[in-house]
């Protein structure tokens, strides 16, 4: 889609406070963006956004639903990534709370429980759960529930569709790095995906994010396309840049596209947390990452697809400001970045 030549950067006049300033810019951008482009952040429970996204102050924990309701009132945000479902399946009570907190036409991009997607349950959290008897691991080290379609439907997809309704936007299957000892090359992994998605209900939108670069080959993309599953273009520590992923001829595999700006390639999550908290400003601008995402948006929209763009605080320091600047550059290429004044 061609940029809007008549879009002008906004000029702010005092006495706007930080929240009013941010919301005014968000409204200007929303009015000019195409309806098939949905920007959002990776989670929303960050007290450091108070005075910007949030008018009021929030505690570190205990206000998830209230924060979601206020987040969804920001005009620029038309989706949000739900990371918490990765660690435990959503309960009907939580899903109902989210549904009542959200306005119409606000689909979520939801991670699927890692009991379904983790090949080996070997994180410190999984070790603790094994000691408690909550999870089990096969003697080979493989998670016995890996790519278990019945568990996925019963614990995740079924309850989510039932209780979240129209807000059940995208089920995102995040596959952490699969160890070489698993012996899964690109073709074998693709075969597993083909079998799994062939057993899931048709209708919901599914997307796959992988963190094993060796699997980014033709069999993987073919398996996704066969089931209209989207490849997630993620910027992450050990993955090729989004621009490099887009070089694969078959990378657009569904009638919608998902991009996740998580980390600058080469930077670890721990390093980003230490450097960027409390996520209230851009601390390490990544214009090359923006370029890749904008190229992806242009290419995807040329196919008339819905594009979900999710940004993480650890990408540059503040995901609301990353999204704001991506939107500005989409509308007016080479635009000056948005300067947030507190």
XYZ file of C-alpha atoms in Angstrom:
342
model
C 0.000 0.000 0.000
C 1.360 3.420 -0.935
C 2.083 5.849 1.902
C -0.261 8.718 2.536
C 1.305 11.852 1.038
C -1.086 14.140 2.898
C -0.383 12.751 6.363
C 1.362 15.298 8.522
C 3.201 14.693 11.792
C 1.233 16.094 14.663
C 2.301 19.162 16.593
C 1.454 19.241 20.260
C 0.654 22.334 22.205
C 0.721 22.668 25.943
C -0.913 22.027 28.316
C -1.379 18.412 27.146
C -0.170 15.928 29.719
C 1.706 12.789 28.670
C -1.363 10.591 28.428
C -3.334 13.150 26.404
C -0.355 13.686 24.120
C 0.016 9.985 23.434
C -3.708 9.420 22.926
C -4.026 12.368 20.568
C -1.252 11.002 18.370
C -2.797 7.533 18.554
C -6.135 8.889 17.329
C -4.494 10.753 14.428
C -2.701 7.618 13.308
C -5.720 5.345 13.678
C -7.796 7.594 11.439
C -5.274 7.274 8.602
C -4.314 3.591 8.839
C -5.976 0.892 6.714
C -8.491 -1.223 8.642
C -6.668 -4.447 7.768
C -3.525 -3.361 9.643
C -3.725 -4.148 13.344
C -1.033 -2.874 15.689
C -0.633 -4.026 19.278
C 1.873 -4.791 22.005
C 3.130 -8.026 23.488
C 1.151 -8.097 26.743
C -0.069 -4.957 28.486
C 0.610 -5.272 32.240
C 3.374 -2.678 32.531
C 2.986 0.008 35.229
C 5.766 1.962 33.478
C 3.242 2.909 30.793
C 1.292 5.041 33.274
C 1.148 8.617 32.061
C 1.370 7.368 28.475
C -0.975 4.479 27.615
C -2.600 4.579 31.050
C -4.072 7.644 32.674
C -3.930 6.158 36.161
C -1.179 4.289 37.999
C -1.391 0.530 38.419
C 0.317 -1.939 40.751
C 2.742 -4.538 39.394
C 0.175 -7.307 39.839
C -3.538 -7.674 40.434
C -4.979 -5.238 37.877
C -4.714 -7.286 34.676
C -8.328 -6.871 33.539
C -8.544 -3.181 34.438
C -5.341 -2.502 32.519
C -6.619 -4.475 29.514
C -9.818 -2.422 29.414
C -7.878 0.850 29.445
C -5.312 -0.452 26.951
C -8.085 -1.340 24.499
C -9.375 2.244 24.618
C -6.180 3.499 22.969
C -7.220 4.153 19.343
C -3.956 2.905 17.832
C -4.125 -0.512 19.459
C -6.449 -2.896 17.612
C -5.048 -6.125 19.024
C -2.756 -7.316 21.820
C -0.533 -10.319 22.348
C -1.565 -12.554 25.268
C 1.631 -14.170 26.548
C 0.284 -15.578 29.826
C -1.617 -18.393 28.098
C 1.781 -19.872 27.168
C 2.398 -20.793 30.797
C -1.015 -22.191 31.663
C -4.241 -22.783 29.723
C -6.838 -20.041 30.161
C -9.693 -20.687 32.551
C -13.286 -19.913 31.552
C -13.377 -17.231 34.270
C -10.361 -15.389 32.847
C -11.671 -15.634 29.300
C -15.030 -14.202 30.341
C -13.307 -11.337 32.156
C -11.286 -10.528 29.045
C -14.361 -10.709 26.823
C -16.258 -8.213 28.962
C -13.241 -5.884 29.149
C -12.772 -5.623 25.379
C -14.647 -3.495 22.831
C -16.104 -5.019 19.639
C -13.679 -5.836 16.815
C -10.686 -6.385 19.087
C -9.154 -9.813 18.356
C -6.369 -11.170 20.552
C -3.175 -12.873 19.407
C -2.911 -15.630 22.006
C 0.021 -17.911 22.705
C -0.938 -21.565 23.020
C -0.036 -23.462 26.194
C 3.565 -24.692 25.969
C 2.520 -28.146 27.157
C 1.459 -28.537 23.513
C 4.386 -26.762 21.830
C 7.519 -27.475 23.910
C 9.396 -30.513 22.604
C 11.370 -30.870 25.841
C 10.077 -29.500 29.126
C 13.499 -28.453 30.386
C 13.114 -24.910 31.668
C 13.483 -24.125 35.408
C 9.706 -23.698 35.556
C 9.180 -27.140 34.035
C 11.692 -28.650 36.443
C 9.668 -27.289 39.345
C 6.420 -28.577 37.819
C 7.947 -32.029 37.376
C 8.941 -32.073 41.027
C 5.345 -31.228 41.881
C 4.089 -33.997 39.609
C 2.214 -31.549 37.400
C 4.060 -32.442 34.174
C 5.842 -35.556 33.014
C 8.642 -36.152 30.535
C 9.282 -39.248 28.449
C 12.574 -41.052 29.253
C 13.866 -39.832 25.883
C 13.426 -36.250 27.091
C 10.469 -35.604 24.824
C 7.311 -34.030 26.188
C 4.596 -36.693 25.763
C 1.996 -33.990 25.028
C 4.024 -32.315 22.273
C 1.658 -31.612 19.366
C -1.208 -33.437 21.055
C -4.295 -32.212 19.145
C -6.812 -33.597 21.643
C -5.170 -31.772 24.543
C -4.918 -28.592 22.470
C -8.615 -28.653 21.595
C -9.827 -29.614 25.065
C -7.602 -27.291 27.102
C -7.082 -24.339 24.766
C -9.064 -23.968 21.551
C -12.455 -25.192 22.729
C -12.710 -23.093 25.918
C -11.219 -20.037 24.235
C -13.628 -20.029 21.302
C -16.571 -20.700 23.622
C -15.853 -18.022 26.207
C -13.901 -15.388 24.271
C -16.149 -15.326 21.212
C -15.196 -12.829 18.519
C -12.082 -11.842 20.441
C -10.445 -15.234 19.764
C -8.328 -13.788 16.988
C -5.190 -15.874 16.425
C -3.887 -18.969 18.223
C -0.113 -18.573 18.153
C 1.961 -21.750 18.493
C 5.430 -20.755 19.688
C 7.967 -23.548 19.222
C 11.066 -22.945 21.266
C 14.385 -24.203 19.929
C 14.151 -27.946 19.307
C 17.349 -29.740 20.370
C 19.451 -31.390 17.673
C 19.208 -34.616 19.655
C 15.544 -34.788 18.606
C 16.646 -35.646 15.068
C 13.927 -33.458 13.533
C 15.080 -31.908 10.281
C 12.855 -29.497 8.346
C 10.996 -32.275 6.546
C 10.337 -34.298 9.716
C 9.161 -31.211 11.620
C 6.899 -30.268 8.715
C 5.401 -33.760 8.740
C 4.575 -33.403 12.433
C 2.964 -30.003 11.828
C 0.935 -31.344 8.921
C -0.448 -34.166 11.053
C -1.191 -31.856 13.988
C -2.985 -29.072 12.122
C -4.894 -31.637 10.096
C -6.469 -32.781 13.383
C -7.465 -29.314 14.646
C -10.873 -27.696 14.035
C -11.202 -25.693 10.841
C -12.233 -22.078 11.384
C -9.957 -20.508 14.012
C -6.851 -18.715 12.792
C -3.593 -20.508 13.630
C -0.041 -19.160 13.381
C 3.357 -20.774 14.007
C 6.465 -19.099 15.381
C 9.614 -21.208 15.282
C 12.980 -20.628 16.929
C 14.960 -23.298 15.109
C 16.409 -21.504 12.047
C 17.184 -24.784 10.267
C 13.462 -25.427 9.898
C 12.889 -22.350 7.722
C 12.737 -24.389 4.531
C 10.231 -25.292 1.837
C 8.651 -28.305 3.655
C 7.830 -26.123 6.676
C 6.156 -23.412 4.597
C 4.306 -26.028 2.529
C 2.879 -27.674 5.643
C 1.586 -24.343 6.923
C 0.083 -23.392 3.572
C -1.727 -26.714 3.305
C -3.718 -25.821 6.414
C -3.848 -22.014 5.934
C -1.638 -21.504 8.968
C 0.399 -18.289 9.072
C 4.162 -18.231 9.517
C 5.012 -15.704 12.229
C 7.740 -13.285 11.179
C 9.560 -12.824 14.466
C 12.580 -10.745 15.331
C 14.316 -12.834 17.969
C 17.785 -13.574 19.333
C 18.771 -16.598 17.243
C 16.482 -16.226 14.230
C 17.279 -14.548 10.912
C 15.992 -10.994 10.634
C 12.423 -10.543 9.441
C 13.722 -9.247 6.124
C 15.706 -12.454 5.626
C 12.669 -14.572 6.458
C 10.680 -12.654 3.872
C 13.199 -13.686 1.191
C 11.675 -17.175 1.233
C 9.318 -17.247 -1.727
C 6.683 -19.198 0.175
C 6.796 -17.300 3.480
C 3.285 -15.791 3.227
C 1.318 -18.944 3.920
C -2.183 -17.794 4.925
C -4.792 -15.122 4.295
C -3.473 -13.198 7.300
C 0.034 -12.355 8.500
C 1.604 -11.993 11.944
C 4.806 -10.100 12.778
C 6.324 -10.058 16.254
C 9.042 -7.517 17.033
C 10.505 -9.221 20.097
C 14.274 -8.695 20.271
C 17.044 -7.321 18.135
C 18.725 -10.437 16.643
C 21.751 -11.320 18.769
C 20.404 -9.735 21.968
C 19.163 -11.994 24.749
C 15.903 -11.536 26.586
C 17.698 -11.175 29.941
C 19.975 -8.445 28.616
C 17.001 -6.542 27.186
C 15.049 -6.726 30.452
C 17.989 -5.344 32.396
C 18.629 -2.585 29.864
C 15.105 -1.385 29.078
C 12.918 -1.631 32.196
C 10.537 0.155 33.071
C 9.736 0.447 29.336
C 8.687 4.087 29.264
C 10.947 5.279 26.411
C 12.917 4.128 23.364
C 16.405 3.249 24.555
C 17.970 1.556 21.524
C 16.231 2.493 18.286
C 16.282 -0.265 15.670
C 15.472 1.390 12.314
C 16.575 -1.653 10.304
C 14.004 -3.712 12.167
C 11.366 -1.121 11.297
C 12.380 -1.316 7.636
C 11.859 -5.080 7.609
C 8.440 -4.831 9.241
C 7.296 -2.103 6.870
C 8.395 -4.182 3.879
C 6.436 -7.121 5.269
C 3.346 -4.958 5.818
C 3.485 -3.638 2.250
C 3.854 -7.103 0.779
C 1.127 -8.631 2.922
C -1.377 -5.843 2.302
C -0.737 -6.193 -1.430
C -2.338 -9.635 -1.045
C -5.329 -8.046 0.770
C -4.498 -9.863 4.006
C -5.030 -8.769 7.578
C -1.699 -7.981 9.200
C -1.148 -8.265 12.952
C 1.971 -6.413 14.142
C 2.923 -7.119 17.754
C 5.808 -5.284 19.432
C 7.586 -6.212 22.648
C 9.157 -3.778 25.106
C 12.475 -5.590 24.633
C 12.636 -4.701 20.940
C 13.661 -1.064 21.529
C 12.654 -0.211 25.085
C 8.970 0.700 24.876
C 6.525 -1.202 22.695
C 3.827 1.540 22.633
C 6.411 3.932 21.189
C 7.716 1.284 18.780
C 4.169 0.840 17.469
C 3.615 4.598 17.246
C 6.770 5.099 15.209
C 6.022 2.141 12.948
C 2.593 3.609 12.219
C 4.071 7.047 11.515
C 6.660 5.618 9.142
C 4.041 3.509 7.374
C 1.951 6.608 6.697
C 4.764 9.008 5.947
C 7.988 7.246 5.047
C 11.107 8.717 6.613
C 8.960 10.496 9.209
C 10.670 11.876 12.276
C 10.150 9.591 15.289
C 7.460 10.389 17.802
C 8.975 12.198 20.774
C 7.056 11.428 23.938
C 7.125 14.313 26.406
C 6.209 13.684 30.017
